[in-house]
């Protein structure tokens, strides 16, 4: 729709005749006829008086016209030029926000995917530790692992070994973090010394979820850049 067509449409919608609108806008009827038939374009003052007579805001009026037409045909009007500059500035701000959001999304995507892939947040390594029994105060921590032989006389070893067998009470721990070759913890009646017996890998759902979310955010971020590029081309 052209400027003249829009003026004529609004005039008809408000129930004004050409002479009535021309009088309200303080212009000649013949000049208004030229405007409505797109044989002329208004000055800034005439443009303002026409909008006032038709009781319509600048942004509402221009928003109903093709933006390329407004830019190419009406930008000589100072009010229109200022409106275009404000729209361009607002578009630039929105574009920067959109690109920043897309960039942030891609950074987050790479971080999440790497976290899931490297298992840095949720380790899949599992370590098994075994304690063979409770060590009483004053006894060596490796009592069940050769310490008895060093702590009693040779001739009393079999007697103490028989008693030690009766105290055999194994307990196994599985930990997500390695605590070295062994460690001890206090328990009721003494302490337990745990020796590492092996390790294995257990897949965790959390790492797969992190990778899936990462891929999703990466695709969304790339789509954000593509959509912004297409939008800028359409507006140019």
N, CA and C of each residue as an Amber inpcrd file, in Angstrom:
protein
   708
   0.8440000  -1.1940000   0.0000000   0.0000000   0.0000000   0.0000000
   0.8820000   1.2470000   0.0000000   0.5130000   2.2190000  -0.8500000
   1.2870000   3.4560000  -0.9590000   0.7710000   4.4980000   0.0270000
   1.5040000   5.6040000   0.1040000   1.1000000   6.6920000   0.9950000
  -0.2840000   7.2160000   0.6250000  -0.4840000   7.4640000  -0.6950000
  -1.7600000   8.0080000  -1.1390000  -2.9060000   7.0540000  -0.8710000
  -2.6850000   5.7760000  -1.1340000  -3.7340000   4.7850000  -0.8980000
  -4.1000000   4.7200000   0.5860000  -3.1080000   4.8410000   1.4590000
  -3.3640000   4.7810000   2.8950000  -4.1320000   6.0050000   3.3630000
  -3.7830000   7.1680000   2.8570000  -4.5040000   8.4000000   3.2230000
  -5.9680000   8.3010000   2.7890000  -6.1730000   7.8150000   1.5710000
  -7.5410000   7.6880000   1.0660000  -8.3270000   6.6790000   1.9000000
  -7.6800000   5.5590000   2.2600000  -8.3530000   4.5490000   3.0690000
  -8.7560000   5.1090000   4.4290000  -7.8550000   5.8110000   5.0800000
  -8.1510000   6.3740000   6.3940000  -9.2310000   7.4500000   6.2990000
  -9.2110000   8.2200000   5.2320000 -10.2360000   9.2640000   5.0460000
 -11.6150000   8.6350000   4.9280000 -11.6800000   7.5640000   4.1580000
 -12.9710000   6.8860000   3.9960000 -13.4280000   6.2410000   5.2990000
 -12.4790000   5.6800000   6.0580000 -12.8290000   5.0340000   7.3210000
 -13.3500000   6.0350000   8.3480000 -12.8370000   7.2550000   8.2870000
 -13.2890000   8.2830000   9.2350000 -14.5200000   9.0390000   8.7280000
 -14.9380000   8.7320000   7.5070000 -16.1420000   9.3590000   6.9620000
 -15.9470000  10.7810000   6.5020000 -14.7210000  11.1310000   6.1260000
 -14.4380000  12.4910000   5.6710000 -14.4040000  12.5240000   4.1420000
 -14.8870000  13.6300000   3.6090000 -14.7700000  13.8450000   2.1660000
 -13.4240000  14.5080000   1.8910000 -13.0430000  14.5890000   0.6340000
 -11.7820000  15.2510000   0.2950000 -11.7720000  16.7070000   0.7520000
 -12.8500000  17.4640000   0.4980000 -12.8440000  18.8570000   0.9570000
 -12.7310000  18.9610000   2.4730000 -13.4020000  18.0790000   3.1900000
 -13.3460000  18.1370000   4.6500000 -11.9360000  17.8490000   5.1680000
 -11.2760000  16.8340000   4.6060000  -9.9210000  16.5120000   5.0510000
  -8.9520000  17.6090000   4.6360000  -9.1290000  18.1320000   3.4490000
  -8.2520000  19.2100000   2.9860000  -8.3760000  20.4220000   3.9030000
  -9.6010000  20.7580000   4.2980000  -9.8170000  21.8900000   5.2140000
  -9.1750000  21.6060000   6.5600000  -9.3460000  20.3850000   7.0920000
  -8.7880000  20.0320000   8.3990000  -7.2680000  20.0630000   8.3790000
  -6.6700000  19.6950000   7.2340000  -5.2130000  19.6660000   7.1270000
  -4.6450000  20.9790000   6.6120000  -5.5330000  21.9440000   6.3180000
  -5.1260000  23.2690000   5.8570000  -4.3310000  23.1860000   4.5580000
  -4.8540000  22.3880000   3.6050000  -4.2350000  22.2860000   2.2820000
  -5.3370000  22.3920000   1.2390000  -4.9400000  22.6060000  -0.0270000
  -5.9030000  22.6750000  -1.1200000  -6.4340000  21.2760000  -1.4320000
  -7.7090000  21.2040000  -1.8530000  -8.2980000  19.9230000  -2.2120000
  -7.5720000  19.3070000  -3.3970000  -7.1530000  20.1530000  -4.3510000
  -6.4350000  19.6260000  -5.5230000  -5.1140000  18.9850000  -5.1110000
  -4.4640000  19.5720000  -4.0920000  -3.2010000  19.0100000  -3.6080000
  -3.4540000  17.6720000  -2.9040000  -4.5460000  17.6130000  -2.1230000
  -4.8980000  16.3590000  -1.4570000  -5.1950000  15.2750000  -2.4860000
  -5.8570000  15.6730000  -3.5950000  -6.1570000  14.7100000  -4.6550000
  -4.8690000  14.1600000  -5.2610000  -3.8580000  15.0350000  -5.4490000
  -2.5700000  14.5720000  -5.9610000  -1.9010000  13.6090000  -4.9860000
  -2.0140000  13.9120000  -3.6840000  -1.4220000  13.0310000  -2.6710000
  -2.0870000  11.6540000  -2.6850000  -3.4200000  11.6470000  -2.7640000
  -4.1350000  10.3750000  -2.7220000  -3.9070000   9.5470000  -3.9890000
  -3.5650000  10.2020000  -5.0620000  -3.3040000   9.4790000  -6.3150000
  -1.8050000   9.2800000  -6.5620000  -1.0070000   9.5300000  -5.5150000
   0.4520000   9.3110000  -5.5390000   1.1430000  10.0940000  -6.6490000
   0.6000000  11.2760000  -6.9570000   1.2610000  12.1460000  -7.9130000
   2.1320000  13.1770000  -7.2110000   2.1190000  13.1230000  -5.9010000
   2.9500000  14.0330000  -5.1140000   3.1620000  13.4280000  -3.7220000
   4.1920000  13.8940000  -3.0350000   4.4680000  13.4590000  -1.6660000
   4.5070000  14.6910000  -0.7690000   4.0680000  14.5640000   0.4740000
   3.9230000  15.7360000   1.3380000   5.2410000  16.1960000   1.9560000
   5.2440000  17.4430000   2.3910000   6.3560000  17.9530000   3.1980000
   6.1300000  17.4940000   4.6340000   7.0800000  17.8050000   5.4950000
   6.9610000  17.4010000   6.8960000   5.7410000  18.0440000   7.5440000
   5.5270000  19.3340000   7.2970000   4.3980000  20.0440000   7.9110000
   3.0660000  19.4760000   7.4270000   2.9420000  19.2610000   6.1380000
   1.6990000  18.7240000   5.5870000   1.4540000  17.3110000   6.1280000
   2.5080000  16.5370000   6.2000000   2.4030000  15.1720000   6.7170000
   1.8660000  15.1800000   8.1510000   2.4050000  16.0780000   8.9790000
   1.9500000  16.1640000  10.3740000   0.4840000  16.5640000  10.4530000
   0.0760000  17.5340000   9.6150000  -1.3020000  18.0020000   9.6750000
  -2.2750000  16.9320000   9.2000000  -1.8610000  16.1310000   8.2010000
  -2.7160000  15.0440000   7.7220000  -2.9180000  13.9760000   8.8230000
  -1.8460000  13.6120000   9.5070000  -1.9680000  12.6190000  10.5800000
  -2.8400000  13.1530000  11.7110000  -2.6770000  14.4200000  12.0030000
  -3.4910000  15.0250000  13.0680000  -4.9610000  15.0500000  12.6740000
  -5.2340000  15.3970000  11.4220000  -6.6140000  15.4520000  10.9510000
  -7.2510000  14.0620000  10.9190000  -6.4500000  13.0580000  10.6510000
  -6.9600000  11.6830000  10.6010000  -6.8950000  10.9970000  11.9630000
  -6.3570000  11.6980000  12.9450000  -6.2900000  11.2010000  14.3320000
  -5.5650000   9.8510000  14.3960000  -4.3550000   9.7980000  13.8460000
  -3.5670000   8.5770000  13.8550000  -2.1200000   8.9090000  14.2170000
  -1.5100000   8.0440000  15.0000000  -0.1200000   8.2490000  15.4140000
   0.8360000   7.8960000  14.2800000   2.0240000   8.5000000  14.3370000
   3.0370000   8.2880000  13.3070000   3.4130000   6.7960000  13.1950000
   3.7100000   6.1760000  14.3250000   4.1560000   4.7810000  14.2990000
   3.0610000   3.8640000  13.7760000   1.8090000   4.1620000  14.1050000
   0.6990000   3.3450000  13.6300000   0.5370000   3.4900000  12.1240000
   0.6640000   4.7130000  11.6450000   0.5080000   4.9720000  10.2100000
   1.6170000   4.2910000   9.4110000   2.8630000   4.5170000   9.8130000
   3.9880000   3.9550000   9.0700000   4.0680000   2.4400000   9.2290000
   3.6290000   1.9340000  10.3710000   3.6770000   0.4970000  10.6020000
   2.7790000  -0.2850000   9.6680000   1.8030000   0.3970000   9.0390000
   0.8850000  -0.2750000   8.1150000   1.3660000  -0.2070000   6.6750000
   2.5190000   0.4420000   6.4590000   3.0980000   0.5340000   5.1170000
   4.3120000  -0.3770000   5.0010000   4.6350000  -0.7740000   3.7770000
   5.8190000  -1.5920000   3.5440000   7.0610000  -0.8060000   3.9230000
   7.9470000  -1.4320000   4.7280000   9.1100000  -0.7120000   5.2530000
  10.0620000  -0.2720000   4.1400000  10.1570000  -1.0550000   3.0720000
  11.0220000  -0.6650000   1.9570000  10.4460000   0.5600000   1.2280000
   9.1270000   0.5780000   1.1190000   8.4760000   1.7410000   0.5020000
   8.6890000   2.9840000   1.3560000   8.5060000   2.8530000   2.6580000
   8.7020000   3.9930000   3.5710000  10.1260000   4.5240000   3.4520000
  11.0940000   3.6090000   3.4150000  12.4970000   4.0150000   3.3760000
  12.8560000   4.6880000   2.0630000  12.3090000   4.1860000   0.9690000
  12.6900000   4.7200000  -0.3440000  11.8790000   5.9470000  -0.7600000
  10.6050000   6.0450000  -0.2960000   9.7390000   7.1070000  -0.7860000
   9.4300000   8.2060000   0.2290000   9.4890000   7.8910000   1.5210000
   9.0460000   8.8620000   2.5200000  10.1480000   9.3320000   3.4650000
  11.3780000   8.8880000   3.2420000  12.4570000   9.2330000   4.1750000
  12.8560000  10.7130000   4.1000000  12.3670000  11.4380000   3.0700000
  12.6620000  12.8780000   3.0000000  11.8830000  13.6570000   4.0530000
  10.8470000  13.0330000   4.6140000  10.0630000  13.6590000   5.6790000
  10.8240000  13.4590000   6.9890000  11.1290000  14.5470000   7.6800000
  11.9960000  14.4530000   8.8630000  11.4250000  13.5300000   9.9300000
  10.1080000  13.5810000  10.1320000   9.5020000  12.6980000  11.1390000
   9.6860000  11.2310000  10.7630000   9.5560000  10.9350000   9.4800000
   9.7340000   9.5660000   9.0080000  11.1960000   9.1450000   9.1400000
  12.0920000  10.0520000   8.7990000  13.5240000   9.7500000   8.9120000
  13.9000000   9.4170000  10.3560000  13.4000000  10.2300000  11.2930000
  13.6840000   9.9730000  12.7140000  13.0910000   8.6400000  13.1600000
  11.8920000   8.3320000  12.6770000  11.2470000   7.0570000  13.0190000
  12.0670000   5.8760000  12.5070000  12.5900000   6.0160000  11.2850000
  13.4200000   4.9510000  10.7190000  14.7120000   4.7700000  11.5090000
  15.3220000   5.8930000  11.9300000  16.5680000   5.8200000  12.6980000
  16.3400000   5.1410000  14.0530000  15.2020000   5.4850000  14.6880000
  14.8950000   4.8550000  15.9770000  14.6560000   3.3590000  15.8200000
  13.9560000   2.9860000  14.7470000  13.7230000   1.5560000  14.4940000
  15.0330000   0.8370000  14.2210000  15.9190000   1.4890000  13.4750000
  17.2120000   0.8810000  13.1740000  18.0330000   0.6890000  14.4470000
  18.0070000   1.7170000  15.3270000  18.7520000   1.6170000  16.5800000
  18.1840000   0.5060000  17.4580000  16.8470000   0.4520000  17.5430000
  16.2070000  -0.5950000  18.3480000  16.5060000  -1.9710000  17.7810000
  16.5130000  -2.0640000  16.4420000  16.8190000  -3.3340000  15.7990000
  18.2510000  -3.7600000  16.0860000  19.1620000  -2.7600000  16.1220000
  20.5590000  -3.0650000  16.4300000  20.7270000  -3.5840000  17.8390000
  19.9970000  -2.9780000  18.7880000  20.0610000  -3.4300000  20.1850000
  19.5110000  -4.8450000  20.3070000  18.3700000  -5.0850000  19.6720000
  17.7750000  -6.4200000  19.7230000  18.6710000  -7.4610000  19.0580000
  19.3200000  -7.0300000  17.9630000  20.2210000  -7.9390000  17.2670000
  21.4020000  -8.3220000  18.1460000  21.9680000  -7.3170000  18.8400000
  23.1010000  -7.6060000  19.7320000  22.6800000  -8.5110000  20.8770000
  21.4960000  -8.2700000  21.4220000  20.9970000  -9.1340000  22.4940000
  20.7980000 -10.5540000  21.9960000  20.2410000 -10.6810000  20.8160000
  19.9820000 -11.9990000  20.2480000  21.2940000 -12.7450000  20.0080000
  22.2840000 -12.0290000  19.4330000  23.5730000 -12.6570000  19.1510000
  24.2990000 -13.0140000  20.4460000  24.1870000 -12.1350000  21.4450000
  24.8090000 -12.4290000  22.7400000  24.1690000 -13.6710000  23.3670000
  22.8340000 -13.7310000  23.3030000  22.1390000 -14.8920000  23.8430000
  22.5220000 -16.1760000  23.1160000  22.6380000 -16.0920000  21.7880000
  23.0250000 -17.2660000  21.0060000  24.4520000 -17.6920000  21.3270000
  25.3390000 -16.6980000  21.4790000  26.7330000 -17.0040000  21.8160000
  26.8280000 -17.6470000  23.1920000  26.0890000 -17.0780000  24.1530000
  26.0900000 -17.6360000  25.5080000  25.5550000 -19.0670000  25.5070000
  24.5420000 -19.3010000  24.6920000  23.9550000 -20.6340000  24.6050000
  24.9690000 -21.6320000  24.0470000  25.7640000 -21.1980000  23.0610000
  26.7540000 -22.0920000  22.4670000  27.8960000 -22.3720000  23.4400000
  28.3030000 -21.3540000  24.1960000  29.3490000 -21.5680000  25.2070000
  28.8620000 -22.5670000  26.2530000  27.6320000 -22.3860000  26.7060000
  27.0520000 -23.3080000  27.6820000  26.9300000 -24.7100000  27.0910000
  26.5840000 -24.7740000  25.8040000  26.4470000 -26.0580000  25.1370000
  27.7700000 -26.8200000  25.1250000  28.8450000 -26.1200000  24.7470000
  30.1640000 -26.7670000  24.7010000  30.5840000 -27.2020000  26.0980000
  30.3170000 -26.3440000  27.0990000  30.6930000 -26.6730000  28.4730000
  29.9690000 -27.9140000  28.9690000  28.6600000 -27.9760000  28.7320000
  27.8790000 -29.1220000  29.1840000  28.2860000 -30.4060000  28.4530000
  28.4810000 -30.2800000  27.1340000  28.8600000 -31.4650000  26.3760000
  30.2190000 -31.9880000  26.8330000  31.1720000 -31.0760000  27.0110000
  32.5050000 -31.4950000  27.4610000  32.4440000 -32.1150000  28.8550000
  31.6180000 -31.5310000  29.7350000  31.4840000 -32.0660000  31.0900000
  30.9450000 -33.4940000  31.0570000  29.9510000 -33.7250000  30.1900000
  29.4010000 -35.0670000  30.0820000  30.3540000 -36.0400000  29.4180000
  31.0690000 -35.5470000  28.4020000  31.9850000 -36.4170000  27.6620000
  33.2050000 -36.8040000  28.4940000  33.7310000 -35.8400000  29.2570000
  34.9380000 -36.0910000  30.0470000  34.6450000 -36.6580000  31.4300000
  33.3410000 -36.7240000  31.7940000  32.9350000 -37.2370000  33.1130000
  33.5450000 -36.4290000  34.2540000  33.7820000 -35.1350000  34.0110000
  34.4430000 -34.3360000  35.0270000  33.5280000 -34.0390000  36.2090000
  32.2280000 -33.9690000  35.9820000  31.2860000 -33.7090000  37.0710000
  30.7910000 -34.9980000  37.7150000  30.5400000 -35.9940000  36.9020000
  30.0290000 -37.2690000  37.4060000  30.9850000 -38.3810000  36.9670000
  31.9110000 -38.6900000  37.8350000  32.9160000 -39.7060000  37.5150000
  32.2610000 -41.0740000  37.3590000  32.7370000 -41.8160000  36.3630000
  32.2340000 -43.1670000  36.1410000  33.2000000 -44.2200000  36.6780000
  34.3210000 -43.7750000  37.2680000  35.2750000 -44.7070000  37.8610000
  34.7920000 -45.1220000  39.2430000  34.8180000 -46.3890000  39.5010000
  34.4270000 -46.9380000  40.7940000  35.5970000 -47.7530000  41.3620000
  35.8450000 -47.5790000  42.6710000  36.9760000 -48.2480000  43.3250000
  36.4540000 -49.1350000  44.4560000  36.9190000 -50.3980000  44.4640000
  36.5060000 -51.3410000  45.5020000  37.5870000 -51.4450000  46.5740000
  37.1320000 -51.3520000  47.8160000  38.0310000 -51.5080000  48.9610000
  37.4640000 -52.5820000  49.8780000  38.3710000 -53.3920000  50.4680000
  37.9500000 -54.4900000  51.3310000  38.6610000 -54.4150000  52.6800000
  37.8570000 -54.5170000  53.7310000  38.3890000 -54.6510000  55.0910000
  38.0420000 -56.0540000  55.5870000  39.0380000 -56.7400000  56.1580000
  38.8170000 -58.1300000  56.5650000  38.3110000 -58.2680000  57.9970000
  38.3910000 -57.2060000  58.7650000  37.8980000 -57.2930000  60.1320000
  38.2420000 -56.0380000  60.9160000  37.7900000 -56.0230000  62.1740000
  38.0140000 -54.8710000  63.0390000  39.3380000 -55.0420000  63.7780000
  40.1490000 -54.0200000  63.7210000  41.4400000 -54.0070000  64.4100000
  41.2500000 -53.3240000  65.7530000  41.6720000 -53.9950000  66.8260000
  41.5010000 -53.4460000  68.1690000  42.5850000 -52.4300000  68.4720000
  42.3170000 -51.5150000  69.4250000  43.3500000 -50.5360000  69.8040000
  44.6510000 -51.2270000  70.2010000  45.7500000 -50.7150000  69.7420000
  47.0540000 -51.2700000  70.0430000  47.5260000 -52.3110000  69.0510000
  46.6380000 -52.7990000  68.1760000  47.0350000 -53.7820000  67.1740000
  47.4460000 -53.0730000  65.8850000  48.3300000 -53.7030000  65.1050000
  48.7520000 -53.0740000  63.8410000  47.5890000 -53.0220000  62.8500000
  47.5550000 -51.9440000  62.0680000  46.4770000 -51.7640000  61.1170000
  46.4130000 -52.8810000  60.0780000  47.5640000 -53.4650000  59.7470000
  47.5760000 -54.5500000  58.7560000  47.5290000 -55.9080000  59.4270000
  46.8150000 -55.9710000  60.5650000  46.7390000 -57.2110000  61.3360000
  46.2820000 -58.3890000  60.4890000  45.2720000 -58.1450000  59.6310000
  44.7160000 -59.2260000  58.8170000  45.5030000 -59.4480000  57.5200000
  46.5200000 -58.6550000  57.3030000  47.2920000 -58.7340000  56.0530000
  48.7880000 -58.8960000  56.3390000  49.0920000 -59.7710000  57.2520000
  50.4990000 -60.0590000  57.5460000  51.0380000 -59.3740000  58.7800000
  50.2640000 -58.4580000  59.3470000  50.7410000 -57.7430000  60.5280000
  50.8200000 -58.6120000  61.7700000  49.9830000 -59.6720000  61.8160000
  49.9930000 -60.5490000  62.9830000  51.3510000 -61.2280000  63.1530000
  51.9350000 -61.6580000  62.0670000  53.2140000 -62.3660000  62.1440000
  54.3040000 -61.4740000  62.7290000  54.2350000 -60.2060000  62.4810000
  55.2490000 -59.2950000  63.0070000  54.9770000 -58.8890000  64.4510000
  53.7200000 -59.0010000  64.8910000  53.3480000 -58.4600000  66.2010000
  53.3740000 -59.4830000  67.3330000  53.4930000 -60.7860000  67.0300000
  53.5110000 -61.8050000  68.0900000  54.7350000 -62.6980000  67.9070000
  55.1940000 -63.3250000  69.0100000  56.3230000 -64.2600000  68.8900000
  55.9770000 -65.4170000  67.9690000  56.9890000 -65.9700000  67.3340000
  56.7960000 -67.0330000  66.3480000  56.0650000 -68.2250000  66.9450000
  56.4210000 -68.5800000  68.1950000  55.8140000 -69.7590000  68.7960000
  54.3520000 -69.5470000  69.1670000  53.8910000 -68.2880000  69.2270000
  52.4950000 -68.0070000  69.5750000  51.6430000 -67.6640000  68.3550000
  52.2550000 -67.7260000  67.1900000  51.5600000 -67.2730000  65.9760000
  50.3130000 -68.1040000  65.6840000  50.4360000 -69.4430000  65.7610000
  49.2920000 -70.2860000  65.4010000  48.1090000 -70.0490000  66.3400000
  48.4000000 -69.8770000  67.6180000  47.3320000 -69.6300000  68.5940000
  46.6150000 -68.3210000  68.2800000  47.3800000 -67.2570000  68.0300000
  46.7730000 -65.9520000  67.7140000  46.0900000 -65.9750000  66.3430000
  46.6560000 -66.7540000  65.4270000  46.0640000 -66.8250000  64.0920000
  44.6910000 -67.4910000  64.1430000  44.5730000 -68.5240000  65.0050000
  43.2820000 -69.1930000  65.1710000  42.2380000 -68.2380000  65.7200000
  42.6410000 -67.4400000  66.6870000  41.7190000 -66.4480000  67.2570000
  41.3610000 -65.3720000  66.2100000  42.3590000 -65.0280000  65.3860000
  42.1320000 -63.9880000  64.3730000  41.1170000 -64.4480000  63.3330000
  41.1510000 -65.7390000  62.9980000  40.1870000 -66.2680000  62.0210000
  38.7600000 -66.1020000  62.5240000  38.5700000 -66.2540000  63.8300000
  37.2350000 -66.0900000  64.4080000  36.7590000 -64.6400000  64.3310000
  37.6970000 -63.7100000  64.2350000  37.3470000 -62.2730000  64.1380000
  37.1820000 -61.8210000  62.6750000  37.3710000 -62.7450000  61.7610000
  37.2830000 -62.3740000  60.3450000  35.8570000 -61.9530000  60.0020000
  35.6870000 -60.6960000  59.6260000  34.3670000 -60.1360000  59.2800000
  34.5520000 -59.1530000  58.1300000  34.5980000 -59.6510000  56.9100000
  34.8960000 -58.7860000  55.7600000  33.7960000 -57.7520000  55.5070000
  34.2380000 -56.6040000  55.0270000  33.3000000 -55.5410000  54.6500000
  33.8780000 -54.8080000  53.4430000  33.0510000 -54.6370000  52.4070000
  33.5250000 -54.0230000  51.1680000  32.8800000 -52.6610000  50.9600000
  33.6600000 -51.7210000  50.4640000  33.1780000 -50.3830000  50.1080000
  33.4380000 -50.1400000  48.6290000  32.4960000 -49.4830000  47.9740000
  32.6740000 -49.0390000  46.5900000  32.5950000 -47.5230000  46.5770000
  33.6830000 -46.8760000  46.1420000  33.7810000 -45.4170000  46.1780000
  33.9400000 -44.8600000  44.7670000  33.4310000 -43.6360000  44.5890000
  33.5550000 -42.9670000  43.2890000  34.9050000 -42.2770000  43.1390000
  35.6310000 -42.1000000  44.2380000  36.9470000 -41.4650000  44.1990000
  37.9740000 -42.3960000  44.8360000  39.1460000 -42.4180000  44.2490000
  40.2090000 -43.2560000  44.7850000  40.7560000 -42.6660000  46.0840000
  40.9980000 -43.5430000  47.0660000  41.6170000 -43.1280000  48.3160000
  42.9620000 -43.8170000  48.5060000  43.5890000 -44.0820000  47.3530000
  44.9250000 -44.6560000  47.3780000  44.8890000 -46.1620000  47.5790000
  46.0390000 -46.6910000  48.0120000  46.1530000 -48.1400000  48.2010000
  45.3490000 -48.6270000  49.3910000  45.1380000 -47.7580000  50.3660000
  44.3750000 -48.1670000  51.5340000  44.1170000 -47.0090000  52.4770000
  43.1560000 -47.1810000  53.3820000  42.8320000 -46.1510000  54.3700000
  42.1190000 -46.8340000  55.5370000  42.0650000 -46.1570000  56.6680000
  41.3680000 -46.7400000  57.8060000  40.3290000 -45.7630000  58.3290000
  39.2740000 -46.3170000  58.9290000  38.2190000 -45.5060000  59.5220000
  37.8920000 -46.0740000  60.8970000  37.4700000 -45.2070000  61.7890000
  37.0910000 -45.6310000  63.1300000  35.6990000 -46.2450000  63.1140000
  35.5550000 -47.3820000  63.7780000  34.2630000 -48.0410000  63.9190000
  34.0880000 -48.4190000  65.3930000  32.9050000 -48.8810000  65.7020000
  32.6380000 -49.3000000  67.0760000  33.5410000 -50.4800000  67.4570000
  34.2930000 -50.3260000  68.5230000  35.1770000 -51.3860000  68.9960000
  36.5860000 -51.3070000  68.4620000  36.8770000 -50.4010000  67.5580000
  38.2330000 -50.2860000  67.0190000  38.2410000 -49.5300000  65.7060000
  38.9020000 -50.1070000  64.7020000  38.9750000 -49.4570000  63.3970000
  39.0840000 -50.5140000  62.3060000  38.7340000 -50.1060000  61.1170000
  38.8590000 -50.9960000  59.9630000  39.8640000 -50.3990000  58.9840000
  40.6910000 -51.2580000  58.4650000  41.6350000 -50.8380000  57.4300000
  41.1880000 -51.4410000  56.0970000  40.9610000 -50.5640000  55.1110000
  40.4740000 -51.0020000  53.8110000  41.6110000 -50.9820000  52.7880000
  41.8090000 -52.0790000  52.1080000  42.7740000 -52.1910000  51.0060000
  42.0300000 -52.1690000  49.6810000  42.6040000 -51.5130000  48.6900000
  41.9730000 -51.4940000  47.3710000  42.0900000 -52.8720000  46.7370000
  40.9870000 -53.3380000  46.1630000  40.9820000 -54.6550000  45.5200000
  40.7700000 -54.5700000  44.0120000  40.4020000 -53.4030000  43.5170000
  40.2130000 -53.2510000  42.0810000  39.3660000 -52.0360000  41.7490000
  39.1850000 -51.7980000  40.4770000  38.3600000 -50.6730000  40.0120000
  37.6370000 -51.0840000  38.7440000  36.5620000 -50.3850000  38.4310000
  35.7980000 -50.6750000  37.2270000  35.0850000 -49.4040000  36.7850000
  34.5150000 -49.4350000  35.6020000  33.8340000 -48.2770000  35.0280000
  32.3400000 -48.5440000  34.9780000  31.5600000 -47.5920000  35.4990000
  30.0930000 -47.7220000  35.4970000  29.4890000 -46.5080000  34.8040000
  28.7720000 -46.7350000  33.7240000  28.1610000 -45.6350000  32.9840000
  27.0940000 -44.9510000  33.8310000  27.0690000 -43.6090000  33.7280000
  26.0950000 -42.8420000  34.5040000  25.1950000 -42.0580000  33.5580000
  23.9100000 -42.0780000  33.8660000  22.9170000 -41.3970000  33.0300000
  23.1640000 -39.8990000  32.9850000  23.6860000 -39.3310000  34.0790000
  23.8960000 -37.8840000  34.1370000  24.8100000 -37.3950000  33.0100000
  25.8560000 -38.1550000  32.7000000  26.7880000 -37.7380000  31.6450000
  26.1320000 -37.7760000  30.2710000  25.2910000 -38.7760000  30.0310000
  24.5710000 -38.8340000  28.7520000  23.5980000 -37.6670000  28.6320000
  22.9240000 -37.3250000  29.7320000  21.9770000 -36.2000000  29.7230000
  22.7070000 -34.8970000  29.4440000  23.8820000 -34.6990000  30.0650000
  24.6550000 -33.4800000  29.8350000  25.0480000 -33.3520000  28.3630000
  25.4320000 -34.4510000  27.7430000  25.8170000 -34.4050000  26.3360000
  24.6180000 -34.1040000  25.4420000  23.4740000 -34.6900000  25.7580000
  22.2590000 -34.4440000  24.9580000  21.8380000 -32.9780000  25.0690000
  21.8590000 -32.4500000  26.3040000  21.5070000 -31.0360000  26.4980000
  22.4960000 -30.1450000  25.7670000  23.7810000 -30.5050000  25.8320000
  24.8110000 -29.7200000  25.1440000  24.5800000 -29.6570000  23.6500000
  24.2610000 -30.7950000  23.0460000  23.9950000 -30.8290000  21.6030000
  22.7610000 -29.9970000  21.2750000  21.7280000 -30.1130000  22.1110000
  20.5050000 -29.3400000  21.8850000  20.7440000 -27.8420000  21.9390000
  21.5130000 -27.4020000  22.9540000  21.8140000 -25.9760000  23.0790000
  22.7030000 -25.4930000  21.9370000  23.6150000 -26.3420000  21.4890000
  24.4800000 -25.9600000  20.3670000  23.6540000 -25.7430000  19.1050000
  22.7340000 -26.6440000  18.8360000  21.8590000 -26.5000000  17.6620000
  21.0060000 -25.2370000  17.7860000  20.4810000 -24.9900000  18.9930000
  19.6580000 -23.7920000  19.2100000  20.4800000 -22.5240000  19.0020000
  21.7190000 -22.5230000  19.4840000  22.5840000 -21.3550000  19.2990000
  22.8970000 -21.0980000  17.8400000  23.1940000 -22.1620000  17.0970000
  23.4660000 -22.0110000  15.6590000  22.2290000 -21.5170000  14.9200000
  21.0650000 -22.0320000  15.2930000  19.8280000 -21.5710000  14.6730000
  19.5900000 -20.0960000  14.9600000  19.9830000 -19.6610000  16.1690000
  19.8520000 -18.2390000  16.5110000  20.6690000 -17.3670000  15.5830000
  21.9130000 -17.7720000  15.2920000  22.7570000 -17.0100000  14.3700000
  22.1790000 -17.0090000  12.9600000  21.6780000 -18.1570000  12.5180000
  21.1280000 -18.2540000  11.1650000  19.8780000 -17.3860000  11.0220000
  18.9920000 -17.4480000  12.0190000  17.7630000 -16.6470000  11.9580000
  18.0690000 -15.1610000  11.9870000  19.0500000 -14.7670000  12.8190000
  19.4210000 -13.3520000  12.8850000  20.0060000 -12.8910000  11.5600000
  20.8140000 -13.7380000  10.9170000  21.3910000 -13.3890000   9.6250000
  20.2950000 -13.1940000   8.5750000  19.3190000 -14.1000000   8.5630000
  18.2230000 -13.9840000   7.5930000  17.3810000 -12.7540000   7.8600000
  17.1580000 -12.4430000   9.1490000  16.3640000 -11.2800000   9.4990000
  17.0510000  -9.9950000   9.0680000  18.3690000  -9.9340000   9.2610000
  19.1110000  -8.7410000   8.8570000  19.0930000  -8.5760000   7.3500000
  19.1910000  -9.6780000   6.6190000  19.1310000  -9.5890000   5.1570000
  17.7530000  -9.1220000   4.6930000  16.7150000  -9.5700000   5.3840000
  15.3480000  -9.1800000   5.0120000  15.1060000  -7.6910000   5.2890000
  15.7310000  -7.1870000   6.3550000  15.5330000  -5.7910000   6.7260000
  16.3830000  -4.8360000   5.8960000  17.4700000  -5.3730000   5.3170000
  18.3680000  -4.4990000   4.5440000  17.8010000  -4.2340000   3.1440000
